[in-house]
Tab-separated table of C-alpha atoms and ligand atoms in Angstrom:
chain	number	residue	atom	x	y	z
A	21	MET	CA	-1.897	1.315	4.095
A	22	LYS	CA	-4.049	3.491	2.188
A	23	ASP	CA	-5.971	6.791	4.085
A	24	ASN	CA	-9.552	5.925	4.022
A	25	VAL	CA	-11.980	5.779	6.636
A	26	ILE	CA	-13.720	2.424	6.858
A	27	LEU	CA	-17.208	2.395	8.234
A	28	ILE	CA	-18.261	-1.577	9.801
A	29	GLY	CA	-21.025	-2.426	11.627
A	30	PHE	CA	-24.157	-4.296	12.167
A	31	MET	CA	-27.285	-3.808	9.348
A	32	GLY	CA	-29.263	-0.930	10.252
A	33	CYS	CA	-25.884	0.720	13.075
A	34	GLY	CA	-25.885	4.008	10.401
A	35	LYS	CA	-22.808	3.307	8.118
A	36	THR	CA	-24.460	5.146	5.467
A	37	SER	CA	-25.937	8.110	7.449
A	38	VAL	CA	-22.783	8.378	9.382
A	39	GLY	CA	-20.795	8.143	6.110
A	40	ILE	CA	-22.905	10.762	4.348
A	41	ARG	CA	-22.513	13.171	7.123
A	42	LEU	CA	-18.622	12.277	7.819
A	43	SER	CA	-18.166	13.140	3.897
A	44	TYR	CA	-19.154	16.698	4.144
A	45	SER	CA	-17.302	16.925	7.793
A	46	LEU	CA	-13.876	15.369	5.930
A	47	LYS	CA	-14.655	16.869	2.581
A	48	ARG	CA	-13.828	12.840	1.386
A	49	THR	CA	-16.519	11.180	-0.959
A	50	ILE	CA	-17.872	8.271	-0.140
A	51	ILE	CA	-18.021	4.889	-1.353
A	52	ASP	CA	-20.957	2.302	0.073
A	53	THR	CA	-19.567	-1.516	-0.805
A	54	ASP	CA	-22.960	-2.716	-1.334
A	55	LYS	CA	-23.943	0.066	-3.869
A	56	TRP	CA	-20.799	-0.940	-5.883
A	57	ILE	CA	-21.515	-4.042	-5.867
A	58	GLU	CA	-25.141	-3.659	-7.293
A	59	LYS	CA	-23.953	-1.235	-9.778
A	60	LYS	CA	-21.483	-3.769	-10.994
A	61	GLN	CA	-23.637	-6.839	-10.763
A	62	ASN	CA	-26.625	-4.967	-12.519
A	63	MET	CA	-28.774	-6.554	-9.600
A	64	THR	CA	-29.897	-5.283	-6.056
A	65	VAL	CA	-28.094	-7.223	-3.256
A	66	SER	CA	-31.670	-9.033	-2.506
A	67	GLU	CA	-31.335	-10.101	-6.297
A	68	ILE	CA	-27.822	-11.520	-5.747
A	69	PHE	CA	-28.905	-13.447	-2.711
A	70	ALA	CA	-31.987	-14.949	-4.432
A	71	LYS	CA	-30.196	-15.459	-7.462
A	72	GLU	CA	-27.059	-16.821	-7.006
A	73	GLY	CA	-27.050	-16.976	-3.122
A	74	GLU	CA	-25.047	-15.404	-0.037
A	75	GLN	CA	-21.688	-17.106	-0.520
A	76	ALA	CA	-21.556	-15.581	-4.384
A	77	PHE	CA	-22.249	-12.325	-2.781
A	78	ARG	CA	-19.741	-12.688	0.133
A	79	GLN	CA	-16.885	-13.593	-2.529
A	80	MET	CA	-18.357	-10.011	-4.322
A	81	GLU	CA	-17.918	-8.383	-1.312
A	82	THR	CA	-14.163	-9.238	-1.035
A	83	ASP	CA	-13.177	-8.577	-4.561
A	84	CYS	CA	-14.770	-4.869	-4.244
A	85	ILE	CA	-12.124	-4.613	-1.262
A	86	LYS	CA	-9.512	-5.917	-3.169
A	87	GLU	CA	-10.029	-3.592	-6.376
A	88	LEU	CA	-10.969	-0.797	-3.840
A	89	ILE	CA	-7.045	-1.415	-2.435
A	90	ASN	CA	-6.248	-0.575	-5.945
A	91	THR	CA	-8.483	2.645	-6.560
A	92	ALA	CA	-9.755	4.256	-3.393
A	93	ASP	CA	-7.866	6.755	-1.603
A	94	GLY	CA	-8.731	9.446	0.809
A	95	GLN	CA	-12.471	8.308	1.018
A	96	ILE	CA	-14.942	7.075	3.393
A	97	ILE	CA	-15.882	3.763	2.629
A	98	SER	CA	-19.244	2.196	4.292
A	99	THR	CA	-19.589	-1.761	4.279
A	100	GLY	CA	-22.552	-4.488	4.146
A	101	GLY	CA	-23.067	-5.599	7.598
A	102	GLY	CA	-21.657	-9.026	6.857
A	103	LEU	CA	-18.344	-7.958	4.933
A	104	PRO	CA	-15.775	-8.429	8.360
A	105	ILE	CA	-17.608	-12.366	8.270
A	106	ARG	CA	-14.557	-13.415	6.476
A	107	GLU	CA	-11.334	-13.486	8.099
A	108	GLU	CA	-9.958	-13.170	4.633
A	109	ASN	CA	-11.462	-9.539	4.821
A	110	HIS	CA	-9.735	-8.428	7.877
A	111	GLY	CA	-6.405	-8.194	6.357
A	112	LEU	CA	-7.789	-6.353	3.211
A	113	LEU	CA	-10.003	-3.911	5.090
A	114	LYS	CA	-6.461	-3.110	7.347
A	115	GLU	CA	-4.736	-2.300	3.683
A	116	LEU	CA	-7.463	-0.251	2.705
A	117	GLY	CA	-7.560	2.358	5.785
A	118	ARG	CA	-8.322	2.788	9.490
A	119	VAL	CA	-11.374	0.675	10.725
A	120	TYR	CA	-14.228	2.120	12.669
A	121	TYR	CA	-16.912	-0.115	14.075
A	122	LEU	CA	-20.000	1.431	14.569
A	123	LYS	CA	-21.126	-0.759	17.475
A	124	VAL	CA	-24.947	-0.530	18.064
A	125	THR	CA	-27.632	-2.628	20.436
A	126	PRO	CA	-30.039	-5.163	18.995
A	127	GLU	CA	-32.826	-3.301	20.400
A	128	ALA	CA	-31.462	-0.172	18.415
A	129	VAL	CA	-31.265	-2.399	15.038
A	130	TYR	CA	-34.548	-4.158	15.597
A	131	GLU	CA	-36.262	-0.801	15.957
A	132	ARG	CA	-34.976	0.785	12.748
A	133	LEU	CA	-35.065	-2.141	10.495
A	134	LYS	CA	-38.217	-3.841	11.490
A	135	ASP	CA	-40.071	-2.857	8.406
A	136	ASP	CA	-37.257	-3.085	6.064
A	137	THR	CA	-37.403	-5.245	2.824
A	138	THR	CA	-33.720	-4.954	1.565
A	139	ARG	CA	-32.054	-7.075	3.875
A	140	PRO	CA	-32.278	-10.812	2.676
A	141	LEU	CA	-30.932	-12.172	6.009
A	142	LEU	CA	-33.939	-9.961	8.012
A	143	GLN	CA	-36.825	-11.566	6.306
A	144	GLY	CA	-37.654	-14.643	8.060
A	145	ALA	CA	-40.777	-15.209	10.648
A	146	ASP	CA	-38.521	-13.743	13.626
A	147	PRO	CA	-36.373	-10.834	12.718
A	148	LYS	CA	-36.007	-10.034	16.533
A	149	ALA	CA	-34.374	-13.090	16.997
A	150	GLN	CA	-32.431	-13.399	14.087
A	151	ILE	CA	-30.715	-9.476	14.712
A	152	GLU	CA	-29.833	-11.185	18.428
A	153	GLU	CA	-28.219	-14.158	17.012
A	154	LEU	CA	-26.093	-12.665	14.273
A	155	LEU	CA	-25.053	-9.726	16.183
A	156	LEU	CA	-24.066	-12.295	19.134
A	157	LYS	CA	-21.975	-14.209	16.581
A	158	ARG	CA	-20.655	-11.286	14.802
A	159	ALA	CA	-19.859	-8.654	17.271
A	160	PRO	CA	-16.308	-10.513	18.450
A	161	LEU	CA	-15.582	-10.320	14.274
A	162	TYR	CA	-16.067	-6.820	14.413
A	163	GLU	CA	-14.422	-6.158	17.667
A	164	LYS	CA	-11.219	-7.855	16.024
A	165	CYS	CA	-11.462	-6.396	12.743
A	166	ALA	CA	-11.574	-2.700	14.281
A	167	ASP	CA	-9.284	0.241	14.707
A	168	VAL	CA	-11.159	2.160	16.517
A	169	ILE	CA	-15.124	1.462	18.510
A	170	ILE	CA	-17.614	3.746	18.238
A	171	GLU	CA	-20.926	3.148	20.485
A	172	VAL	CA	-23.750	4.323	18.661
A	173	SER	CA	-26.816	3.746	20.316
A	174	GLY	CA	-28.568	6.307	22.085
A	175	LYS	CA	-26.052	9.469	20.538
A	176	SER	CA	-26.975	11.773	18.106
A	177	PHE	CA	-25.409	12.269	14.719
A	178	ASP	CA	-23.427	14.744	15.762
A	179	GLU	CA	-21.891	12.885	18.528
A	180	ILE	CA	-20.846	10.065	16.829
A	181	ILE	CA	-19.099	12.136	14.297
A	182	ALA	CA	-17.184	14.218	16.739
A	183	GLU	CA	-15.791	11.187	18.171
A	184	ILE	CA	-14.647	10.023	14.776
A	185	MET	CA	-13.218	13.191	13.862
A	186	LYS	CA	-11.009	13.445	17.105
A	187	GLU	CA	-9.708	9.873	16.279
A	188	GLU	CA	-9.320	11.385	12.465
A	189	SER	CA	-7.401	14.278	13.771
A	190	LYS	CA	-4.697	12.029	15.867
A	191	GLU	CA	-3.566	10.963	12.170
A	192	ARG	CA	-2.811	14.225	10.906
B	212	LIG	C1	-25.896	-7.730	5.335
B	212	LIG	C2	-25.711	-6.558	5.280
B	212	LIG	C3	-26.391	-5.501	4.463
B	212	LIG	C4	-25.977	-6.289	2.900
B	212	LIG	C5	-26.420	-7.551	2.799
B	212	LIG	C6	-26.129	-8.235	3.595
B	212	LIG	C7	-25.313	-8.652	6.074
B	212	LIG	O1	-25.718	-4.338	4.537
B	212	LIG	O2	-24.350	-6.440	2.470
B	212	LIG	O3	-28.242	-7.712	2.976
B	212	LIG	O4	-24.861	-9.849	6.120
B	212	LIG	O5	-25.493	-8.104	7.206
B	212	LIG	P1	-26.111	-3.144	5.522
B	212	LIG	O6	-25.210	-3.255	6.315
B	212	LIG	O7	-25.626	-1.662	4.846
B	212	LIG	O8	-27.399	-3.506	5.752
């Protein structure tokens, strides 16, 4: 198993913000799978969904994790919220490192993302219902995939980072 810290969780749970802060605390560099894919494809995630469809994007996510298993070590990896949908990715994520699930409430996600235009899956007429439905469906997958579950709703970044740092210190 590689020595990476992996952040999984629903859109808007704070994976990117937590990942950046964590990279200072742990002195590790950060890789974001969405950004990694966007760079490789030279398209935004929204463009990939529009031009190639969601399934093509899901395959790009699996390919990304496979490549990171060969190239990433001692890093922080922030993942797209849908990456754990594919059960095949669970074993790959475990190979890649320790998986932290940032667990968030649908209300908190809605508050953060109600005006967002970059998440293609939340651009329908009723984003609130979409968030609730998707989160309900995905929660068991996130939990199955996780080594550690961190409840993030109502907590400050400092509190979240402290919890992750505490878990990481057990690994040393
Ligand atoms: C998705 C989450 C997004 C991005 C894409 C699909 C999802 O990443 O990968 O829009 O299916 O939950 P974030 O979790 O970083 O928003």
